[in-house]
mmCIF file of C-alpha atoms in Angstrom:
data_model
loop_
_atom_site.group_PDB
_atom_site.id
_atom_site.type_symbol
_atom_site.label_atom_id
_atom_site.label_comp_id
_atom_site.label_asym_id
_atom_site.label_seq_id
_atom_site.Cartn_x
_atom_site.Cartn_y
_atom_site.Cartn_z
ATOM 1 C CA MET A 1 109.604 19.319 281.517
ATOM 2 C CA THR A 2 113.114 17.805 280.976
ATOM 3 C CA GLY A 3 116.486 18.963 279.866
ATOM 4 C CA THR A 4 118.204 18.648 276.482
ATOM 5 C CA ARG A 5 119.116 15.167 275.358
ATOM 6 C CA PHE A 6 121.181 14.020 272.421
ATOM 7 C CA GLY A 7 120.146 11.308 270.012
ATOM 8 C CA SER A 8 122.750 9.405 267.892
ATOM 9 C CA ILE A 9 121.339 8.736 264.514
ATOM 10 C CA GLY A 10 124.361 7.316 262.779
ATOM 11 C CA ASN A 11 125.672 8.051 259.264
ATOM 12 C CA LEU A 12 123.031 10.060 257.395
ATOM 13 C CA PRO A 13 123.186 10.074 253.612
ATOM 14 C CA LEU A 14 122.069 13.351 252.050
ATOM 15 C CA ARG A 15 119.917 14.050 249.108
ATOM 16 C CA ARG A 16 122.485 16.201 247.255
ATOM 17 C CA GLY A 17 125.283 13.660 247.867
ATOM 18 C CA GLY A 18 127.674 12.747 250.546
ATOM 19 C CA ALA A 19 126.709 12.075 254.161
ATOM 20 C CA VAL A 20 126.986 13.479 257.726
ATOM 21 C CA LYS A 21 128.993 11.031 259.715
ATOM 22 C CA ASP A 22 128.099 10.028 263.307
ATOM 23 C CA ALA A 23 125.187 12.638 263.350
ATOM 24 C CA ARG A 24 123.260 13.474 266.415
ATOM 25 C CA LEU A 25 120.203 15.642 267.179
ATOM 26 C CA ALA A 26 119.499 17.645 270.330
ATOM 27 C CA TYR A 27 115.982 17.283 271.566
ATOM 28 C CA VAL A 28 113.785 17.817 274.766
ATOM 29 C CA THR A 29 110.648 15.853 275.471
ATOM 30 C CA TYR A 30 107.349 16.757 277.523
ATOM 31 C CA GLY A 31 104.952 14.136 278.756
ATOM 32 C CA SER A 32 105.094 10.287 278.272
ATOM 33 C CA LEU A 33 104.932 8.122 275.282
ATOM 34 C CA ALA A 34 101.921 5.778 275.146
ATOM 35 C CA PRO A 35 102.542 2.094 275.100
ATOM 36 C CA ASP A 36 101.377 1.917 271.522
ATOM 37 C CA GLY A 37 103.862 4.701 270.414
ATOM 38 C CA ARG A 38 101.131 6.737 268.781
ATOM 39 C CA ASN A 39 100.499 9.790 270.883
ATOM 40 C CA ALA A 40 103.616 11.711 270.040
ATOM 41 C CA ILE A 41 103.655 15.268 268.581
ATOM 42 C CA LEU A 42 106.866 16.693 266.970
ATOM 43 C CA LEU A 43 107.625 20.350 267.431
ATOM 44 C CA THR A 44 110.101 21.843 264.956
ATOM 45 C CA HIS A 45 111.554 25.295 265.594
ATOM 46 C CA GLY A 46 112.296 28.365 263.561
ATOM 47 C CA TYR A 47 115.471 29.201 261.364
ATOM 48 C CA THR A 48 117.597 30.803 264.271
ATOM 49 C CA SER A 49 115.765 29.479 267.459
ATOM 50 C CA SER A 50 116.088 26.218 269.258
ATOM 51 C CA HIS A 51 114.397 23.145 270.448
ATOM 52 C CA LEU A 52 113.697 24.885 273.670
ATOM 53 C CA PHE A 53 111.393 27.390 272.105
ATOM 54 C CA ALA A 54 108.498 26.114 274.105
ATOM 55 C CA ASP A 55 110.463 27.046 277.268
ATOM 56 C CA GLY A 56 111.439 30.559 276.151
ATOM 57 C CA GLY A 57 114.929 32.025 276.213
ATOM 58 C CA ALA A 58 117.063 33.934 273.806
ATOM 59 C CA GLY A 59 116.796 31.303 271.100
ATOM 60 C CA ALA A 60 112.969 31.486 270.956
ATOM 61 C CA SER A 61 112.718 33.908 268.214
ATOM 62 C CA GLU A 62 109.095 33.035 267.281
ATOM 63 C CA GLY A 63 108.147 33.993 270.895
ATOM 64 C CA SER A 64 108.044 31.214 273.516
ATOM 65 C CA TRP A 65 105.431 28.536 272.972
ATOM 66 C CA GLY A 66 105.179 27.868 276.674
ATOM 67 C CA GLY A 67 101.589 29.002 276.532
ATOM 68 C CA LEU A 68 100.802 26.133 274.241
ATOM 69 C CA VAL A 69 102.706 23.153 275.891
ATOM 70 C CA GLY A 70 101.760 21.831 279.311
ATOM 71 C CA PRO A 71 99.083 20.021 281.248
ATOM 72 C CA GLY A 72 95.601 21.042 279.985
ATOM 73 C CA LYS A 73 97.086 23.216 277.350
ATOM 74 C CA PRO A 74 96.485 22.721 273.533
ATOM 75 C CA LEU A 75 99.712 20.598 273.374
ATOM 76 C CA ASP A 76 98.537 18.777 276.356
ATOM 77 C CA THR A 77 101.311 16.937 278.069
ATOM 78 C CA ASP A 78 98.875 14.784 280.172
ATOM 79 C CA ARG A 79 97.664 13.416 276.711
ATOM 80 C CA TYR A 80 100.662 13.752 274.275
ATOM 81 C CA PHE A 81 104.363 12.934 274.210
ATOM 82 C CA ILE A 82 105.849 16.078 272.916
ATOM 83 C CA VAL A 83 109.214 15.885 271.210
ATOM 84 C CA SER A 84 110.872 19.131 270.346
ATOM 85 C CA SER A 85 113.807 18.523 267.983
ATOM 86 C CA ASN A 86 116.702 20.690 267.144
ATOM 87 C CA MET A 87 117.463 20.904 263.435
ATOM 88 C CA LEU A 88 120.305 19.172 261.705
ATOM 89 C CA GLY A 89 122.661 22.014 260.954
ATOM 90 C CA SER A 90 121.423 24.258 263.649
ATOM 91 C CA SER A 91 123.683 25.604 266.473
ATOM 92 C CA TYR A 92 122.025 24.251 269.611
ATOM 93 C CA GLY A 93 123.641 20.829 269.937
ATOM 94 C CA SER A 94 122.788 19.029 266.753
ATOM 95 C CA THR A 95 125.480 18.118 264.195
ATOM 96 C CA ALA A 96 126.119 21.301 262.311
ATOM 97 C CA PRO A 97 128.988 23.342 260.658
ATOM 98 C CA LYS A 98 130.509 24.143 263.908
ATOM 99 C CA SER A 99 130.755 20.494 264.760
ATOM 100 C CA VAL A 100 134.121 18.681 264.508
ATOM 101 C CA ASN A 101 134.443 16.888 261.087
ATOM 102 C CA PRO A 102 135.535 13.331 262.094
ATOM 103 C CA ASP A 103 137.694 13.210 258.946
ATOM 104 C CA THR A 104 139.810 16.297 259.749
ATOM 105 C CA GLY A 105 139.482 16.772 263.476
ATOM 106 C CA ARG A 106 138.443 20.536 262.850
ATOM 107 C CA PRO A 107 135.254 22.235 262.533
ATOM 108 C CA TYR A 108 133.455 21.745 259.220
ATOM 109 C CA GLY A 109 132.906 25.432 258.749
ATOM 110 C CA PRO A 110 132.339 26.115 255.062
ATOM 111 C CA ASP A 111 132.907 22.539 254.224
ATOM 112 C CA PHE A 112 129.633 21.353 255.929
ATOM 113 C CA PRO A 113 127.649 19.250 253.253
ATOM 114 C CA GLU A 114 124.729 20.752 251.531
ATOM 115 C CA LEU A 115 121.356 20.036 253.284
ATOM 116 C CA THR A 116 117.801 19.881 252.037
ATOM 117 C CA LEU A 117 114.489 19.809 254.033
ATOM 118 C CA ALA A 118 114.215 16.189 253.246
ATOM 119 C CA ASP A 119 117.549 15.589 255.073
ATOM 120 C CA ILE A 120 116.531 17.674 258.097
ATOM 121 C CA VAL A 121 113.116 15.712 258.494
ATOM 122 C CA GLY A 122 114.887 12.430 257.683
ATOM 123 C CA ALA A 123 117.155 12.955 260.727
ATOM 124 C CA GLN A 124 114.156 13.624 262.848
ATOM 125 C CA ARG A 125 112.412 10.403 261.569
ATOM 126 C CA ARG A 126 115.561 8.478 262.751
ATOM 127 C CA LEU A 127 115.414 10.075 266.212
ATOM 128 C CA LEU A 128 111.569 9.375 266.486
ATOM 129 C CA ASP A 129 112.258 5.802 265.595
ATOM 130 C CA SER A 130 114.921 5.564 268.151
ATOM 131 C CA LEU A 131 112.455 6.824 270.879
ATOM 132 C CA GLY A 132 109.864 4.243 269.961
ATOM 133 C CA VAL A 133 107.413 6.551 268.182
ATOM 134 C CA LYS A 134 105.338 4.517 265.824
ATOM 135 C CA GLN A 135 103.028 7.368 264.436
ATOM 136 C CA LEU A 136 102.818 11.066 265.142
ATOM 137 C CA ALA A 137 99.623 12.641 266.151
ATOM 138 C CA ALA A 138 100.852 15.756 264.440
ATOM 139 C CA VAL A 139 103.814 17.937 263.350
ATOM 140 C CA VAL A 140 103.271 21.461 264.765
ATOM 141 C CA ALA A 141 105.648 24.208 263.876
ATOM 142 C CA PRO A 142 106.344 27.894 263.364
ATOM 143 C CA SER A 143 108.234 29.701 260.607
ATOM 144 C CA TYR A 144 111.156 27.469 259.282
ATOM 145 C CA GLY A 145 109.565 24.768 261.426
ATOM 146 C CA GLY A 146 106.581 25.089 259.188
ATOM 147 C CA PHE A 147 108.828 24.297 256.128
ATOM 148 C CA GLN A 148 109.674 21.170 257.983
ATOM 149 C CA ALA A 149 105.989 20.397 258.667
ATOM 150 C CA PHE A 150 105.260 20.617 254.871
ATOM 151 C CA ALA A 151 108.335 18.432 254.233
ATOM 152 C CA TRP A 152 107.071 15.860 256.760
ATOM 153 C CA GLY A 153 103.685 15.597 255.009
ATOM 154 C CA ILE A 154 105.466 15.130 251.660
ATOM 155 C CA GLU A 155 108.312 12.726 252.731
ATOM 156 C CA TYR A 156 106.335 10.592 255.235
ATOM 157 C CA PRO A 157 102.585 11.041 254.361
ATOM 158 C CA ASP A 158 101.336 8.090 256.488
ATOM 159 C CA PHE A 159 103.429 8.926 259.639
ATOM 160 C CA MET A 160 101.357 11.602 261.064
ATOM 161 C CA ARG A 161 97.629 12.295 261.536
ATOM 162 C CA GLY A 162 97.718 15.976 261.288
ATOM 163 C CA LEU A 163 100.066 18.878 260.139
ATOM 164 C CA VAL A 164 100.034 22.455 261.652
ATOM 165 C CA PRO A 165 102.366 24.835 259.817
ATOM 166 C CA VAL A 166 102.261 28.203 261.563
ATOM 167 C CA VAL A 167 103.513 31.706 260.347
ATOM 168 C CA THR A 168 105.098 29.918 257.386
ATOM 169 C CA GLY A 169 104.611 29.045 253.824
ATOM 170 C CA PRO A 170 105.493 26.304 251.303
ATOM 171 C CA ARG A 171 108.708 28.042 250.062
ATOM 172 C CA ALA A 172 111.232 30.602 251.354
ATOM 173 C CA PRO A 173 109.927 34.114 251.440
ATOM 174 C CA THR A 174 113.169 35.904 250.192
ATOM 175 C CA PRO A 175 115.028 33.942 247.429
ATOM 176 C CA GLY A 176 118.763 34.654 247.331
ATOM 177 C CA ALA A 177 118.895 35.524 251.088
ATOM 178 C CA ALA A 178 121.709 33.060 251.741
ATOM 179 C CA ASP A 179 123.918 34.763 249.041
ATOM 180 C CA ARG A 180 123.187 38.159 250.513
ATOM 181 C CA LEU A 181 124.123 36.786 253.979
ATOM 182 C CA LEU A 182 127.380 35.253 252.662
ATOM 183 C CA ARG A 183 128.321 38.695 251.238
ATOM 184 C CA ARG A 184 127.721 40.306 254.545
ATOM 185 C CA PHE A 185 129.493 37.784 256.526
ATOM 186 C CA SER A 186 132.563 37.793 254.278
ATOM 187 C CA ALA A 187 132.981 41.597 254.697
ATOM 188 C CA ASP A 188 133.579 40.935 258.341
ATOM 189 C CA PRO A 189 137.381 41.266 259.105
ATOM 190 C CA ASN A 190 137.357 37.929 260.888
ATOM 191 C CA TRP A 191 135.940 35.992 257.922
ATOM 192 C CA ASN A 192 139.144 34.356 257.058
ATOM 193 C CA GLY A 193 137.757 32.349 253.990
ATOM 194 C CA GLY A 194 134.959 31.077 256.308
ATOM 195 C CA HIS A 195 137.307 29.607 258.836
ATOM 196 C CA TYR A 196 136.685 32.287 261.416
ATOM 197 C CA TYR A 197 136.405 30.029 264.503
ATOM 198 C CA GLU A 198 140.161 30.590 265.389
ATOM 199 C CA ALA A 199 139.829 34.358 264.535
ATOM 200 C CA GLY A 200 137.346 35.305 267.200
ATOM 201 C CA GLY A 201 133.988 34.614 265.345
ATOM 202 C CA LEU A 202 131.639 37.261 263.813
ATOM 203 C CA LEU A 203 130.056 38.569 266.979
ATOM 204 C CA ALA A 204 129.572 42.179 265.942
ATOM 205 C CA THR A 205 128.020 41.256 262.490
ATOM 206 C CA MET A 206 125.845 38.557 264.005
ATOM 207 C CA THR A 207 124.556 40.885 266.706
ATOM 208 C CA ALA A 208 123.684 43.653 264.274
ATOM 209 C CA LEU A 209 121.933 41.066 262.078
ATOM 210 C CA ARG A 210 120.012 39.753 264.975
ATOM 211 C CA GLU A 211 118.793 43.241 266.056
ATOM 212 C CA GLU A 212 117.509 43.768 262.533
ATOM 213 C CA THR A 213 115.743 40.393 262.468
ATOM 214 C CA LEU A 214 114.041 40.897 265.848
ATOM 215 C CA ARG A 215 112.789 44.301 264.866
ATOM 216 C CA GLY A 216 111.480 42.822 261.607
ATOM 217 C CA TYR A 217 109.741 40.101 263.467
ATOM 218 C CA GLY A 218 107.863 42.670 265.632
ATOM 219 C CA VAL A 219 109.764 42.636 268.839
ATOM 220 C CA GLU A 220 109.242 46.347 269.536
ATOM 221 C CA GLU A 221 105.383 45.929 269.345
ATOM 222 C CA GLU A 222 105.702 42.908 271.697
ATOM 223 C CA LEU A 223 107.856 44.844 274.258
ATOM 224 C CA ALA A 224 105.942 48.151 273.992
ATOM 225 C CA ALA A 225 103.560 47.442 276.837
ATOM 226 C CA LYS A 226 106.198 45.714 279.151
ATOM 227 C CA CYS A 227 108.842 48.380 278.397
ATOM 228 C CA PRO A 228 107.429 51.693 277.299
ATOM 229 C CA ASP A 229 110.726 53.592 277.679
ATOM 230 C CA ARG A 230 112.349 53.538 274.165
ATOM 231 C CA ALA A 231 115.910 53.645 275.357
ATOM 232 C CA GLN A 232 115.316 50.812 277.801
ATOM 233 C CA ARG A 233 113.525 48.877 275.038
ATOM 234 C CA ASN A 234 116.485 49.415 272.664
ATOM 235 C CA ALA A 235 118.939 48.219 275.339
ATOM 236 C CA ARG A 236 116.918 45.129 275.945
ATOM 237 C CA ILE A 237 116.792 44.213 272.332
ATOM 238 C CA ALA A 238 120.505 44.777 271.947
ATOM 239 C CA ALA A 239 121.236 42.481 274.851
ATOM 240 C CA THR A 240 118.948 39.818 273.486
ATOM 241 C CA ALA A 241 120.757 40.141 270.036
ATOM 242 C CA ARG A 242 124.072 39.868 271.586
ATOM 243 C CA GLU A 243 123.194 36.807 273.688
ATOM 244 C CA TRP A 244 121.790 35.044 270.566
ATOM 245 C CA ALA A 245 124.960 36.017 268.480
ATOM 246 C CA GLU A 246 127.318 34.484 271.100
ATOM 247 C CA ALA A 247 125.462 31.139 270.560
ATOM 248 C CA PHE A 248 124.558 30.969 266.908
ATOM 249 C CA ASP A 249 126.904 30.257 264.115
ATOM 250 C CA ALA A 250 126.932 32.090 260.831
ATOM 251 C CA HIS A 251 127.573 28.868 258.939
ATOM 252 C CA SER A 252 124.309 27.506 260.353
ATOM 253 C CA MET A 253 122.470 30.431 258.883
ATOM 254 C CA LEU A 254 124.037 29.851 255.500
ATOM 255 C CA ALA A 255 123.436 26.008 255.563
ATOM 256 C CA LEU A 256 119.822 26.233 256.711
ATOM 257 C CA GLY A 257 119.209 29.290 254.604
ATOM 258 C CA ARG A 258 120.293 27.390 251.436
ATOM 259 C CA ALA A 259 118.392 24.342 252.466
ATOM 260 C CA SER A 260 115.114 26.427 252.731
ATOM 261 C CA GLU A 261 115.724 28.025 249.329
ATOM 262 C CA ARG A 262 115.800 24.499 247.817
ATOM 263 C CA LEU A 263 112.247 23.866 249.061
ATOM 264 C CA ASP A 264 109.128 24.312 246.959
ATOM 265 C CA ALA A 265 106.488 22.093 248.575
ATOM 266 C CA GLU A 266 103.659 23.169 246.417
ATOM 267 C CA PRO A 267 104.070 20.816 243.515
ATOM 268 C CA ASP A 268 104.155 17.917 245.986
ATOM 269 C CA PHE A 269 100.939 18.954 247.718
ATOM 270 C CA PRO A 270 99.242 15.912 246.215
ATOM 271 C CA ARG A 271 101.479 13.652 248.367
ATOM 272 C CA ILE A 272 100.087 15.085 251.627
ATOM 273 C CA ARG A 273 97.449 12.903 253.141
ATOM 274 C CA ALA A 274 97.062 14.272 256.674
ATOM 275 C CA PRO A 275 94.642 16.935 257.501
ATOM 276 C CA LEU A 276 96.193 20.322 257.782
ATOM 277 C CA LEU A 277 95.626 23.504 259.835
ATOM 278 C CA TYR A 278 97.362 26.478 258.274
ATOM 279 C CA VAL A 279 97.883 29.460 260.666
ATOM 280 C CA LEU A 280 99.141 32.915 259.838
ATOM 281 C CA SER A 281 99.425 36.235 261.788
ATOM 282 C CA ARG A 282 97.454 39.274 260.551
ATOM 283 C CA THR A 283 100.549 41.570 260.957
ATOM 284 C CA ASP A 284 103.283 39.249 259.976
ATOM 285 C CA ALA A 285 105.522 40.943 257.290
ATOM 286 C CA LEU A 286 107.554 37.796 256.567
ATOM 287 C CA PHE A 287 104.624 35.548 255.961
ATOM 288 C CA PRO A 288 101.597 37.867 255.479
ATOM 289 C CA PRO A 289 98.002 36.773 255.253
ATOM 290 C CA SER A 290 98.001 37.391 251.599
ATOM 291 C CA LEU A 291 99.711 34.020 251.349
ATOM 292 C CA ALA A 292 96.522 32.195 252.598
ATOM 293 C CA PRO A 293 94.248 32.353 249.516
ATOM 294 C CA PRO A 294 96.741 30.836 247.054
ATOM 295 C CA VAL A 295 98.153 28.339 249.544
ATOM 296 C CA MET A 296 94.690 27.081 250.668
ATOM 297 C CA ALA A 297 93.635 26.854 247.002
ATOM 298 C CA ALA A 298 96.747 24.802 246.133
ATOM 299 C CA LEU A 299 96.119 22.568 249.122
ATOM 300 C CA LYS A 300 92.472 21.945 248.366
ATOM 301 C CA GLY A 301 93.243 21.638 244.703
ATOM 302 C CA ALA A 302 95.576 18.728 245.674
ATOM 303 C CA GLY A 303 92.897 17.060 247.680
ATOM 304 C CA VAL A 304 94.325 18.088 251.094
ATOM 305 C CA ASP A 305 91.812 18.474 253.904
ATOM 306 C CA ALA A 306 92.999 21.870 254.932
ATOM 307 C CA ARG A 307 91.594 24.628 257.041
ATOM 308 C CA TYR A 308 92.921 28.125 257.814
ATOM 309 C CA VAL A 309 93.117 30.278 261.088
ATOM 310 C CA GLU A 310 94.555 33.948 261.214
ATOM 311 C CA ILE A 311 95.847 35.271 264.519
ATOM 312 C CA ASP A 312 94.516 38.756 265.097
ATOM 313 C CA SER A 313 97.525 39.973 266.767
ATOM 314 C CA PRO A 314 99.790 43.256 266.485
ATOM 315 C CA HIS A 315 102.912 41.016 267.251
ATOM 316 C CA GLY A 316 103.798 40.201 263.681
ATOM 317 C CA HIS A 317 105.982 37.090 263.240
ATOM 318 C CA LEU A 318 106.111 36.468 266.955
ATOM 319 C CA ALA A 319 102.259 36.131 267.384
ATOM 320 C CA SER A 320 102.135 32.354 267.469
ATOM 321 C CA GLY A 321 103.783 32.470 270.836
ATOM 322 C CA THR A 322 103.052 35.834 272.297
ATOM 323 C CA ASP A 323 99.417 35.688 271.368
ATOM 324 C CA SER A 324 99.125 31.856 271.686
ATOM 325 C CA ALA A 325 95.701 32.273 273.608
ATOM 326 C CA LYS A 326 94.221 33.617 270.292
ATOM 327 C CA TRP A 327 94.792 30.523 268.309
ATOM 328 C CA GLY A 328 95.459 27.854 270.934
ATOM 329 C CA PRO A 329 91.651 26.838 271.040
ATOM 330 C CA ALA A 330 91.784 26.186 267.257
ATOM 331 C CA LEU A 331 94.852 24.028 267.702
ATOM 332 C CA LYS A 332 93.304 22.080 270.445
ATOM 333 C CA SER A 333 90.023 21.531 268.481
ATOM 334 C CA PHE A 334 92.113 20.334 265.516
ATOM 335 C CA LEU A 335 94.102 17.862 267.626
ATOM 336 C CA GLN A 336 90.936 16.524 269.099
ATOM 337 C CA GLU A 337 89.378 16.279 265.685
ATOM 338 C CA ILE A 338 92.262 14.186 264.059
ATOM 339 C CA GLY A 339 92.155 11.822 267.253
#
């Protein structure tokens, strides 16, 4: 395993107009690229986590995927070149609202240009091209990363041999969430019209928001066995939330949230050519198993070679990482099948 690197991808034109100048993406790699450039797997992370989600840490809100990545594991680093890319617009090293706008010398803040999922995966395509990747074996991704997996299948249908969207769906689960976040952020005394970087940030608001999110994802169920004392468990959740809030930018939440709300992949399912493995968690409140029948029917109706796996886990939205052993064999089998 290696440390974070930064790929310069130049000026990136955006679907809704304008461009991001001198854009870069943070990323990490595991394993080695084959001489023919065709053994790469792209990992794309969730809404508020980072490209290090296979390593764990505070940013790994879907639960660490370390149980899936490594020698002999489903994402076998003896066989595959794993590229885990931070999203354009995220807060972990890629060009984002907190980055300095080269035109003004100040952080973009509320002036960061509007993103779409097509822009996010287009930036990743440039990164992969710069690394010498000729074709992906698969795009494998949880939550918001799954939005990217669907977008990859639509935007670059011949560039991958498989798609694995996990604990996710073809569209955002809560329309209007970005507007609700904006109202909450703007009520913070440090908001300052969105130019809060010099005013001390939105730490209290972001910490409270993160605690709510973690609990909604199922973190209490995950911690119950390891930390049975409720007071200790609450303290641990609060510390994790604050650590995240010190790193993540509210404007990234808004930019990425609005990008997700612009996505509806289902009408474009006929563009997908790669076989697809769709994975949900039995107890996920955000992307419940009730999504599976309509999504699978739409995929198969569009001619997509799709199959479904459900993770039998009490860990809700975190199950893809915390209970990776329960679906890892299905992932390994799928990757072997697609070659």
